[in-house]
XYZ file of N, CA and C in Angstrom:
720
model
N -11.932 -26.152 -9.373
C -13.122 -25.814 -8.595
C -12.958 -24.417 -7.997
N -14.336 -23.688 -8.300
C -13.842 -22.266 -7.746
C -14.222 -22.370 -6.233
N -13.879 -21.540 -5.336
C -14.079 -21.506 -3.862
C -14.002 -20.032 -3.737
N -15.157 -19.678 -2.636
C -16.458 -18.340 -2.720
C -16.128 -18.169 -0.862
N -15.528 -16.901 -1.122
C -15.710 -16.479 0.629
C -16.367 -14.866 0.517
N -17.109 -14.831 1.371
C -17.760 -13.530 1.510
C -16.645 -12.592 2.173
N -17.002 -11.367 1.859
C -15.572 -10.453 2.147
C -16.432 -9.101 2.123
N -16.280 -8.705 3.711
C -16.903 -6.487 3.707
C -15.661 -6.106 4.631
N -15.085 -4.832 3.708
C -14.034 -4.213 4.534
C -14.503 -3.391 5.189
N -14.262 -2.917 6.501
C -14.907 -2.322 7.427
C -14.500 -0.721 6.907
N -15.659 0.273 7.519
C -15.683 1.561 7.170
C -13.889 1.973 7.323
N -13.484 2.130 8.427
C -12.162 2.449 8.579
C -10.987 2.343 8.341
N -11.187 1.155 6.909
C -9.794 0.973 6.214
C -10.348 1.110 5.164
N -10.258 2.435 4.484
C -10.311 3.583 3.615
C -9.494 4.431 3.214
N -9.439 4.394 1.795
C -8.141 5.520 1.524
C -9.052 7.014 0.948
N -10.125 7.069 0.252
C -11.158 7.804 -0.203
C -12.274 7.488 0.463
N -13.029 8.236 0.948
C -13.964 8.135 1.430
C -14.949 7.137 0.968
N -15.487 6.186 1.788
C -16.399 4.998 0.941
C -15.523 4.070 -0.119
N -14.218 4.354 0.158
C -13.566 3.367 -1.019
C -12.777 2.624 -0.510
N -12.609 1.072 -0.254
C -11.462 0.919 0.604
C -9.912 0.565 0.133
N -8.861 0.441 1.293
C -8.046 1.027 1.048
C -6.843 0.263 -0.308
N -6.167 0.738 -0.806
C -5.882 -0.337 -1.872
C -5.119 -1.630 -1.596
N -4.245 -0.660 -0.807
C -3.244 -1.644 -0.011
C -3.716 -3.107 0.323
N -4.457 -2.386 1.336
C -4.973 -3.328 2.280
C -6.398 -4.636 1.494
N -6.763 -4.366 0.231
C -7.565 -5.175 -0.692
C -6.376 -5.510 -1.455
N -5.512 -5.230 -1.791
C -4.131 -6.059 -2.885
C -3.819 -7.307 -1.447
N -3.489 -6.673 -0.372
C -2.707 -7.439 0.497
C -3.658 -9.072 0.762
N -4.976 -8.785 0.898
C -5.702 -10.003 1.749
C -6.176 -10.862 0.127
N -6.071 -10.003 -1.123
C -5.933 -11.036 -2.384
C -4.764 -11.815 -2.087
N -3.871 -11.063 -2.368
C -2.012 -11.957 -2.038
C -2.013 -12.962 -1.100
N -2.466 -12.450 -0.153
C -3.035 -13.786 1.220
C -3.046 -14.756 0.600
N -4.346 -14.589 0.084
C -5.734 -15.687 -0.515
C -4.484 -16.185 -1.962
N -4.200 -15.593 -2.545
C -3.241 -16.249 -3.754
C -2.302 -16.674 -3.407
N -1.300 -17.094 -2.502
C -0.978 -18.050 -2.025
C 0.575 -17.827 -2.746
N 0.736 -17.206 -3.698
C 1.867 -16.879 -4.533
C 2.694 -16.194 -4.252
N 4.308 -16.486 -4.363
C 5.237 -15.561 -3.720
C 5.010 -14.539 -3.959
N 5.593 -13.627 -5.538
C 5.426 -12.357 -6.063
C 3.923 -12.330 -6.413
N 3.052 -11.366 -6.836
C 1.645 -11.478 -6.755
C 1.352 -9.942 -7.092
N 0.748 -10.057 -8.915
C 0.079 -8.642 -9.086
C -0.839 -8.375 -9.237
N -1.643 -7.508 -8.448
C -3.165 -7.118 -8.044
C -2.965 -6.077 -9.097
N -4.551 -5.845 -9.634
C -5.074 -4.810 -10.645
C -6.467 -4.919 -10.505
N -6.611 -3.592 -9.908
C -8.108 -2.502 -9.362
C -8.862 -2.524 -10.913
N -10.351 -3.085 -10.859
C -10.948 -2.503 -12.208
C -12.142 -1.878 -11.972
N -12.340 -1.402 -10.368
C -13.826 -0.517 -10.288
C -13.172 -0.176 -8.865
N -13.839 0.823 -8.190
C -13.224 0.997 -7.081
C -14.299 0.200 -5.930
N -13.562 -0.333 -4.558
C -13.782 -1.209 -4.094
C -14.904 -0.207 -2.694
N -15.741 -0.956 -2.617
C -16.594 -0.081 -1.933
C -16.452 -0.709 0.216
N -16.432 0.047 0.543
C -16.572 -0.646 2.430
C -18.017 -0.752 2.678
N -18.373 -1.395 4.034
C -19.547 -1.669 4.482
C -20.260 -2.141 3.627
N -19.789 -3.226 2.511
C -20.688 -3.661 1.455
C -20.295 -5.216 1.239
N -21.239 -5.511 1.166
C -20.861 -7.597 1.573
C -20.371 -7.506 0.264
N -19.159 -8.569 0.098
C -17.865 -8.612 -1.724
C -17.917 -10.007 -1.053
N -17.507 -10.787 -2.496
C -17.274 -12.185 -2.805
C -15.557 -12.080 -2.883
N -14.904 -12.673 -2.097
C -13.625 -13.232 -2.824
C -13.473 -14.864 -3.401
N -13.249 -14.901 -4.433
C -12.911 -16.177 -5.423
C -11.940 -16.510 -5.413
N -11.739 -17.804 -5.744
C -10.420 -18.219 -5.963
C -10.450 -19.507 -6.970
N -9.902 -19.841 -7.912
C -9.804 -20.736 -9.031
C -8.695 -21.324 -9.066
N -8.084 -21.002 -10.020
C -6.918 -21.435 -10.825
C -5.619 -20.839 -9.395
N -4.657 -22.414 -9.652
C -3.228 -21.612 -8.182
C -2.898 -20.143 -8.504
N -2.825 -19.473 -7.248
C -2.775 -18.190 -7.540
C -3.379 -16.894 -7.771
N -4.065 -17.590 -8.023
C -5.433 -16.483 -8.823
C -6.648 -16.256 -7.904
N -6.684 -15.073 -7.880
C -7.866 -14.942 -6.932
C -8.484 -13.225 -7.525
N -9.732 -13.200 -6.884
C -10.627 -11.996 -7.740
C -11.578 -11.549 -6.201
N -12.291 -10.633 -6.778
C -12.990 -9.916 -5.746
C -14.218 -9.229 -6.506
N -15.370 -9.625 -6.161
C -16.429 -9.538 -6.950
C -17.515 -8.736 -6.072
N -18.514 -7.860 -6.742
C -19.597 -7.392 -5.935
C -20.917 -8.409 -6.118
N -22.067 -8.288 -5.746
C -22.684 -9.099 -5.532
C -23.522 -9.669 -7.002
N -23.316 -8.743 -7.886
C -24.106 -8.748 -9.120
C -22.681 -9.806 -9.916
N -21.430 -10.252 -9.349
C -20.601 -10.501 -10.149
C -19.538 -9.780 -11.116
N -19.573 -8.208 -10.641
C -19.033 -7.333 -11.253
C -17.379 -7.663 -11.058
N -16.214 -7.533 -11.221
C -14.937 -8.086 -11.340
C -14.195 -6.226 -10.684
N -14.045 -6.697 -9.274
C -12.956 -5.070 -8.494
C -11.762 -5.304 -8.612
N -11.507 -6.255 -8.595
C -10.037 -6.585 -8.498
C -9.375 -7.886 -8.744
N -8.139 -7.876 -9.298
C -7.941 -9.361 -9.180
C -6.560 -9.706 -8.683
N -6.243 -10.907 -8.481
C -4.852 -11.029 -7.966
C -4.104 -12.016 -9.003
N -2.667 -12.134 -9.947
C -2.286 -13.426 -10.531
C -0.913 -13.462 -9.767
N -0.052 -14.474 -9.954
C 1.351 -14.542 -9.802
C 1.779 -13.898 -11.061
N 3.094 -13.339 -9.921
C 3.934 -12.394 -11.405
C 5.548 -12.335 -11.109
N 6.091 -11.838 -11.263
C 7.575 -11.196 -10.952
C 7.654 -10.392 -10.863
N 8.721 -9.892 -10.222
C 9.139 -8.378 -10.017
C 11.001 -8.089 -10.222
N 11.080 -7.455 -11.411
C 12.476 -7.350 -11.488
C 12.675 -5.613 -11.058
N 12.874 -5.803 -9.644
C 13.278 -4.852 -9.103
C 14.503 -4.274 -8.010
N 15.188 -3.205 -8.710
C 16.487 -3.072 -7.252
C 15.751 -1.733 -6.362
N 15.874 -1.944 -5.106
C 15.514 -0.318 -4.538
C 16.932 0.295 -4.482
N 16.694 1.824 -4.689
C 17.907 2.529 -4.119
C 18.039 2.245 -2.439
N 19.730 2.312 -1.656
C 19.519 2.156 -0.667
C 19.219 2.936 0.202
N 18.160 1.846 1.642
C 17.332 2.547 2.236
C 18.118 3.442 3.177
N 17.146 4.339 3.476
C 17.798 5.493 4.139
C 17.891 5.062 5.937
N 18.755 5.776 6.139
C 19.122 5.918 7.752
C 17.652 6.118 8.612
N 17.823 5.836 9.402
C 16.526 5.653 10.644
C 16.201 7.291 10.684
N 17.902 8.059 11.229
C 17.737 9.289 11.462
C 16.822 10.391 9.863
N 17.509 9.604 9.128
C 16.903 10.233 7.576
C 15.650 10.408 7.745
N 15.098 8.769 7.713
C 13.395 8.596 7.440
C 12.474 9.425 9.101
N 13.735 9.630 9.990
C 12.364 10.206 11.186
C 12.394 11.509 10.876
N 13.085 12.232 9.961
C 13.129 13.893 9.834
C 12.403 14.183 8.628
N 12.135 13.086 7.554
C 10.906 12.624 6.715
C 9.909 12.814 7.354
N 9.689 11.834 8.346
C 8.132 11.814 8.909
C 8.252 12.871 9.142
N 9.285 13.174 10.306
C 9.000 14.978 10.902
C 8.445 16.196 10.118
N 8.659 16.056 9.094
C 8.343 17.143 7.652
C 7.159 16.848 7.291
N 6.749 15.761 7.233
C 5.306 15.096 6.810
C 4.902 15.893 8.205
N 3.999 15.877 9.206
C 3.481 16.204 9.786
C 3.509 17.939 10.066
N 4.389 18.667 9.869
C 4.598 19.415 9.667
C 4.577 20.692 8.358
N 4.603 19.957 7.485
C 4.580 20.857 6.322
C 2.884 20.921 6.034
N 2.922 22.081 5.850
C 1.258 22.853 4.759
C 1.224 22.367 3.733
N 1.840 21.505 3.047
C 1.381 20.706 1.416
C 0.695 19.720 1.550
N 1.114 18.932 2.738
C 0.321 17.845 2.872
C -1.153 17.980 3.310
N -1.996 16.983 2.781
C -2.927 17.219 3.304
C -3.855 16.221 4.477
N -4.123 16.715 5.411
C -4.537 16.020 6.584
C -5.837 15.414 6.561
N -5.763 13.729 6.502
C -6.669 13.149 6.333
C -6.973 11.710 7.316
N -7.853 11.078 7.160
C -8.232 9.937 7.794
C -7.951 8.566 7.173
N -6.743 8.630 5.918
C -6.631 7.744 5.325
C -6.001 6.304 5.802
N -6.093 5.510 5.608
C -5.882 4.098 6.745
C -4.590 4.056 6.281
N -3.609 4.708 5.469
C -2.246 4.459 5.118
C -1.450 5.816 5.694
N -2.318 6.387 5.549
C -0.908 7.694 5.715
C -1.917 9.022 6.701
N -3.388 8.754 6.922
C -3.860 9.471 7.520
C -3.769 9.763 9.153
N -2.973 11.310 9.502
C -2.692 11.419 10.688
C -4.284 11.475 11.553
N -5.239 11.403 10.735
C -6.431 11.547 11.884
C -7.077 10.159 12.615
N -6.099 9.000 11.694
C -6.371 7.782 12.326
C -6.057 7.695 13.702
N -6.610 6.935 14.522
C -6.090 6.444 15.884
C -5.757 5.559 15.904
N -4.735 5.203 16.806
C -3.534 3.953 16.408
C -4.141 2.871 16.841
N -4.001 1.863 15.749
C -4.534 0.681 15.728
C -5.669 0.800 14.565
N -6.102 2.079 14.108
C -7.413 2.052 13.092
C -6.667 2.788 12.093
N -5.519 2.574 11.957
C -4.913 2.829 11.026
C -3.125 3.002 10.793
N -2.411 2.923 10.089
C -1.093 2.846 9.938
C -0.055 3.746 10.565
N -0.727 5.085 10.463
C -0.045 6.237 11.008
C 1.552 6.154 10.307
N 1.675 5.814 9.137
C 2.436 6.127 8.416
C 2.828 7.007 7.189
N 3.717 8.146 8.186
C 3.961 9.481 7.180
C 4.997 9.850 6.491
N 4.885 9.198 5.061
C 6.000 9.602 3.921
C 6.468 10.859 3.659
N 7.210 11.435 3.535
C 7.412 13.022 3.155
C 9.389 12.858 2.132
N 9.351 13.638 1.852
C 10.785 14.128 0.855
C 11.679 13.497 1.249
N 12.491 13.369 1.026
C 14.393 13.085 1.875
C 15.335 14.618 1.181
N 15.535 15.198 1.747
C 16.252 16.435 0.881
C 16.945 16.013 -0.004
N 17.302 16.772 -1.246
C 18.620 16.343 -2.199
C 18.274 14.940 -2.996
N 16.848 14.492 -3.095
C 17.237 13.254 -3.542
C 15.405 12.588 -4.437
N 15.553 11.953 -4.774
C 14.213 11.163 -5.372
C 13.343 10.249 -4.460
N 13.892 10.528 -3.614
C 13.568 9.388 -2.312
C 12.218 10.266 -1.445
N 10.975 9.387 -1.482
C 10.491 9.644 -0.257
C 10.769 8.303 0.891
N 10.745 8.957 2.203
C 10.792 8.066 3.572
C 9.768 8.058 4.380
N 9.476 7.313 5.437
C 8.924 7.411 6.755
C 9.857 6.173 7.533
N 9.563 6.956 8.736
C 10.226 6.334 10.023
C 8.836 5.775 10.679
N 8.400 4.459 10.699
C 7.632 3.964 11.382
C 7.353 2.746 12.562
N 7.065 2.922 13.030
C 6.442 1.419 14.700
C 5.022 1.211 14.288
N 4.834 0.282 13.799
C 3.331 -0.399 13.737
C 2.953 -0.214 15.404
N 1.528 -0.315 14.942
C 1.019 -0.624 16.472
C 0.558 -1.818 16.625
N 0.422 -2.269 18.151
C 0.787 -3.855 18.133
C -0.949 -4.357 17.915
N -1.668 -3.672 17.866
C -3.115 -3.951 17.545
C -3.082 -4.070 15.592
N -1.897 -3.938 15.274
C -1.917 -3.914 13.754
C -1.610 -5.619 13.417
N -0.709 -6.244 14.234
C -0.525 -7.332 14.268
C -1.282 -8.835 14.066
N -1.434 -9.571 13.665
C -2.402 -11.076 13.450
C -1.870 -12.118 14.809
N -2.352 -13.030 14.530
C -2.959 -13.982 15.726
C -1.173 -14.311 16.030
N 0.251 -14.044 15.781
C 1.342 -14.712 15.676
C 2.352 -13.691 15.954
N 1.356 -12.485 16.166
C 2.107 -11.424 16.443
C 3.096 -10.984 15.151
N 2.874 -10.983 13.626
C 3.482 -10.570 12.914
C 2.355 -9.550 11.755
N 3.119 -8.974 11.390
C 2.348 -7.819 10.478
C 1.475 -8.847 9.019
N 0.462 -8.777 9.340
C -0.259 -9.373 7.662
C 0.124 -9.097 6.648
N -0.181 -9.907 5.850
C 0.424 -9.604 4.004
C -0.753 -7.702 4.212
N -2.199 -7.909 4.893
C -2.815 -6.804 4.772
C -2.470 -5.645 4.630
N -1.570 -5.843 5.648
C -0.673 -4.297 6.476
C 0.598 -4.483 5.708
N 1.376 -4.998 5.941
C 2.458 -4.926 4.419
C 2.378 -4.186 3.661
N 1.064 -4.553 2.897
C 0.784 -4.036 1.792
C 0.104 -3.163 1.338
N -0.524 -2.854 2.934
C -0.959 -1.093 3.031
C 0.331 -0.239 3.233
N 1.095 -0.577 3.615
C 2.591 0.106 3.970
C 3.001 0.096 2.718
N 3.178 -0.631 1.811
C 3.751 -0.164 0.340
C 2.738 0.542 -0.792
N 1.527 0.950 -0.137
C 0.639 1.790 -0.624
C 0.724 3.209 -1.426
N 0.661 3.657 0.243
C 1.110 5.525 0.502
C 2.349 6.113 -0.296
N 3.392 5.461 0.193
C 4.512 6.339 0.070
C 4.671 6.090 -2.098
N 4.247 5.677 -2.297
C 4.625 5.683 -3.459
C 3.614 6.521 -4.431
N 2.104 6.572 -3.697
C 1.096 7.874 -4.682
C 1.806 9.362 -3.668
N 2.217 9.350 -2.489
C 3.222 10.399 -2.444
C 4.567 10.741 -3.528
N 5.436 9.614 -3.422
C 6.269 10.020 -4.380
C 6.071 10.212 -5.573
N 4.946 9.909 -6.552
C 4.548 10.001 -7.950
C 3.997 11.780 -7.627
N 3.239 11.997 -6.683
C 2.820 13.531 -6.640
C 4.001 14.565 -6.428
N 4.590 14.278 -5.238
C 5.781 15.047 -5.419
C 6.682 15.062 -6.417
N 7.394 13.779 -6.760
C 8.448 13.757 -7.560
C 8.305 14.472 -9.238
N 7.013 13.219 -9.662
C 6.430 13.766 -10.919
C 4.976 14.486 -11.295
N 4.941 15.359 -10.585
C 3.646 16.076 -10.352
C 2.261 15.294 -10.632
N 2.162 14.265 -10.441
C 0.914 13.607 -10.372
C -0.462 14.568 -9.438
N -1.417 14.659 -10.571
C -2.497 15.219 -9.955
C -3.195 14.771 -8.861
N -3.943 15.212 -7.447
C -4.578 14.769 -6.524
C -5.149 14.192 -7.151
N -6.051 13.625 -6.335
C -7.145 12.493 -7.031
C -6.848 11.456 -7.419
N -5.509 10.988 -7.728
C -4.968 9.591 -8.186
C -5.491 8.255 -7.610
N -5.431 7.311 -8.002
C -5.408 5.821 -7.607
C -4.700 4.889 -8.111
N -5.042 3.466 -7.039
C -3.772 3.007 -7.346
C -4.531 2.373 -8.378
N -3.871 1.769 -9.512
C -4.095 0.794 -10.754
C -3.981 -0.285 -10.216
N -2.588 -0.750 -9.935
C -2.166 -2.006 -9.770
C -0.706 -1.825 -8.664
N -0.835 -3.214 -8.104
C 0.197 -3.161 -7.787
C 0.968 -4.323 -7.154
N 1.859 -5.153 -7.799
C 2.861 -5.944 -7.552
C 4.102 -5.962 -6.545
N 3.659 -6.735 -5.189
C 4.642 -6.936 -4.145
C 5.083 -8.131 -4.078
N 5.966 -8.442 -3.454
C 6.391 -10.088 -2.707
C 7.114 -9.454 -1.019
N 6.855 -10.580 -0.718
C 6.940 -10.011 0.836
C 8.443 -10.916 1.454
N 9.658 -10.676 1.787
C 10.693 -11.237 1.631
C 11.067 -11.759 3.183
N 10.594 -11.200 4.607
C 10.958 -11.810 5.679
C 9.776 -11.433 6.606
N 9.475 -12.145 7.222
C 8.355 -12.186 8.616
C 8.637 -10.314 9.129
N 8.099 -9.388 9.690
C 7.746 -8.729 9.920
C 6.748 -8.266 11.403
N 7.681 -8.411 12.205
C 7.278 -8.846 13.628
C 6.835 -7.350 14.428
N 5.557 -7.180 14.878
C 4.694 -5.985 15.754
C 6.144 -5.978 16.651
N 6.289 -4.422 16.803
C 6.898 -3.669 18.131
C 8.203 -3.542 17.652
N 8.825 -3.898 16.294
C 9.928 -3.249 15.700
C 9.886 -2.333 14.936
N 10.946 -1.390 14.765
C 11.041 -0.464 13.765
C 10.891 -0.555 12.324
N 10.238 0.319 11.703
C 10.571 0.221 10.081
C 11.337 1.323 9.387
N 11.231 0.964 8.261
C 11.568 2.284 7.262
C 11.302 2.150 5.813
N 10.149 2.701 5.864
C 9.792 2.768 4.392
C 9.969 4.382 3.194
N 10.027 3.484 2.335
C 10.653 4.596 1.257
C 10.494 3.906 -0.221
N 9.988 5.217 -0.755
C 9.717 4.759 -2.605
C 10.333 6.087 -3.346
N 10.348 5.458 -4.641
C 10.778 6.526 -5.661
C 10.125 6.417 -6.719
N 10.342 7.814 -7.640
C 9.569 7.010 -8.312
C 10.642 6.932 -9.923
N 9.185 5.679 -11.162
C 10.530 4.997 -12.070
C 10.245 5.917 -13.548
N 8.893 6.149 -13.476
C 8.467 6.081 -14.801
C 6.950 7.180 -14.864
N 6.788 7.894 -15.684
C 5.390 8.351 -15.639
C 4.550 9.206 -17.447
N 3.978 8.230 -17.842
C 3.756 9.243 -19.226
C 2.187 9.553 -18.797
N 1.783 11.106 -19.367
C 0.393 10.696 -19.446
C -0.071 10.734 -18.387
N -1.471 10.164 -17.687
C -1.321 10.084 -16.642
C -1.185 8.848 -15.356
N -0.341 8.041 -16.291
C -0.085 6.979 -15.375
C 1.535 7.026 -14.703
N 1.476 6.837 -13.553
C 2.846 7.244 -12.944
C 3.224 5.809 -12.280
N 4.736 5.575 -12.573
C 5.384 3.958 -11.808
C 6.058 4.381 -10.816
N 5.658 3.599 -9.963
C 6.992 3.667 -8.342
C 7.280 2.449 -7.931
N 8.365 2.947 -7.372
C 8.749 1.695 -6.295
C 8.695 1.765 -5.131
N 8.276 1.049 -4.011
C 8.399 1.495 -2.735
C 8.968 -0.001 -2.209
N 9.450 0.180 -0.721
C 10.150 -0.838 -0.216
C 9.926 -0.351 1.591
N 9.863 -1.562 2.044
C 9.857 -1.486 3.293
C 10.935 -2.403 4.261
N 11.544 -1.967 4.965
C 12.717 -2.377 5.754
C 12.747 -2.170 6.744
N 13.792 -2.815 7.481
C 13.767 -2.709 9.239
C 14.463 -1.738 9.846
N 14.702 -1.586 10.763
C 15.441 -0.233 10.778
C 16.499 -0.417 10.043
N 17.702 -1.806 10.709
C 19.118 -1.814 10.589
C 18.959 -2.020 8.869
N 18.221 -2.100 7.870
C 18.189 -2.067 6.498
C 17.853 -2.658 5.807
N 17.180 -4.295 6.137
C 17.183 -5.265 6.093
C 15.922 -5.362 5.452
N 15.777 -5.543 3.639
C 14.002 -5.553 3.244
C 13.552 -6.842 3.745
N 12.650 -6.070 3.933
C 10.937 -6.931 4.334
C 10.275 -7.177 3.238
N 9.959 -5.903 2.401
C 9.134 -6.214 1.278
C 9.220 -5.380 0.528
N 9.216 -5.339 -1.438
C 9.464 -5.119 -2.498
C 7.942 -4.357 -3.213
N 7.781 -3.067 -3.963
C 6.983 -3.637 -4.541
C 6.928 -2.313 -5.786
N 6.320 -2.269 -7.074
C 6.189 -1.488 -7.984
C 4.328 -1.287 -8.034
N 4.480 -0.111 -8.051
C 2.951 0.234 -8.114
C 2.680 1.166 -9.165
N 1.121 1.054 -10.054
C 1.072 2.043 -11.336
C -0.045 3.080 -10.748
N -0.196 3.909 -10.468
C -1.087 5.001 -10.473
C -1.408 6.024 -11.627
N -2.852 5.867 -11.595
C -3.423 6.567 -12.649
C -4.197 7.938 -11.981
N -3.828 9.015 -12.757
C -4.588 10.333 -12.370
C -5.752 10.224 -12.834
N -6.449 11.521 -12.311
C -8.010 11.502 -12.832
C -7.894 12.375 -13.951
N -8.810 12.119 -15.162
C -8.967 12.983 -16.194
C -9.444 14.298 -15.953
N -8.545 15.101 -16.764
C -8.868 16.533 -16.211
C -10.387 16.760 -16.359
């Protein structure tokens, strides 16, 4: 039996303007799919302020539909055979962020993952940037406690907006991935509770890129090192 919940992401969790954010539409499928590991794949881009159907069928499986029945996204169970390199030092990932906010390459935006023009709580305020000497991007981050759900722990939502960013950063830096990218798909599992008002540290690399589809990994951890959550993401550039 299928089961039909109405679903509009609000203007402000946006990664492109009018588009919302990927993360955060992979994360509340994964919710809804109920499945440990869980891979979401984008097939139109997902619009905000616009009433969406989320479905759910078969264990696991869940989809995201516009009103005509058009198919944005879907969620199945999957695996993930993945190792991260190890995560970097607290001090590492805060001289990351420090560079992120600081450097002229980046570009300053309102994006609900990595945009410094968010105000805290309307967005992640999480800023990936380089690690010197290495393949690694980092950020040093504190959720804000308005990011938190009814239990005081971070949502699969936010999770999985946190394993978003840093990895269409590291595909641009590392392997010159063109602006304009999006995410394709992307496969997380979420490995320990994730509690508002502690430290993180997130960091991706990247694995693979022909063409213009680029693979990463990103991972999110606690300060003392300890993953939280796993995940490989495919980003596709825009045609020249």
């Amino acid at each position: 039996m299928i089961q039909t919940e109405a679903v509009t992401f609000p203007d402000h969790v946006h990664g492109y303007p009018q588009v919302a954010f990927g993360g955060y539409v992979a994360g509340l499928l994964a919710r809804r799919s109920g499945a440990e590991t869980v891979r979401v794949d984008f097939r139109r881009a997902v619009p905000v302020d616009t009433p969406l159907a989320l479905t759910a069928g078969d264990p696991g499986h869940t989809a995201l539909v516009d009103t005509e029945g058009t198919l944005l996204a879907q969620a199945t169970p999957a695996t993930l055979d993945l190792t991260p390199p190890p995560v970097p030092s607290w001090s590492v990932a805060g001289a990351a962020t420090e560079a992120a906010l600081t450097s002229p390459k980046r570009p300053v935006t309102d994006c609900f993952g990595c945009g410094v023009e968010c105000a805290p709580g309307n967005g992640l305020r999480l800023f990936p940037w380089a690690v010197p000497d290495s393949q690694l991007m980092a950020a040093a981050w504190t959720p804000d406690p308005r990011l938190a759900d009814e239990t005081g722990h971070l949502p699969p939502e936010i999770i999985w907006s946190a394993l978003d960013c840093p990895g269409g950063i590291a595909a641009w830096v590392h392997q010159g991935m063109a602006k304009g990218a999006v995410t394709a798909a992307l496969t997380a599992t979420q490995l320990r509770p994730a509690p508002v008002g502690a430290d993180y540290i997130a960091h991706a690399w990247p694995i693979h890129h022909e063409g213009r589809k680029h693979t990463v990994g990103v991972a999110l951890s606690t300060r003392d090192g300890d993953l939280c959550a796993v995940a490989e993401a495919l980003w596709v550039a825009p045609r020249a």
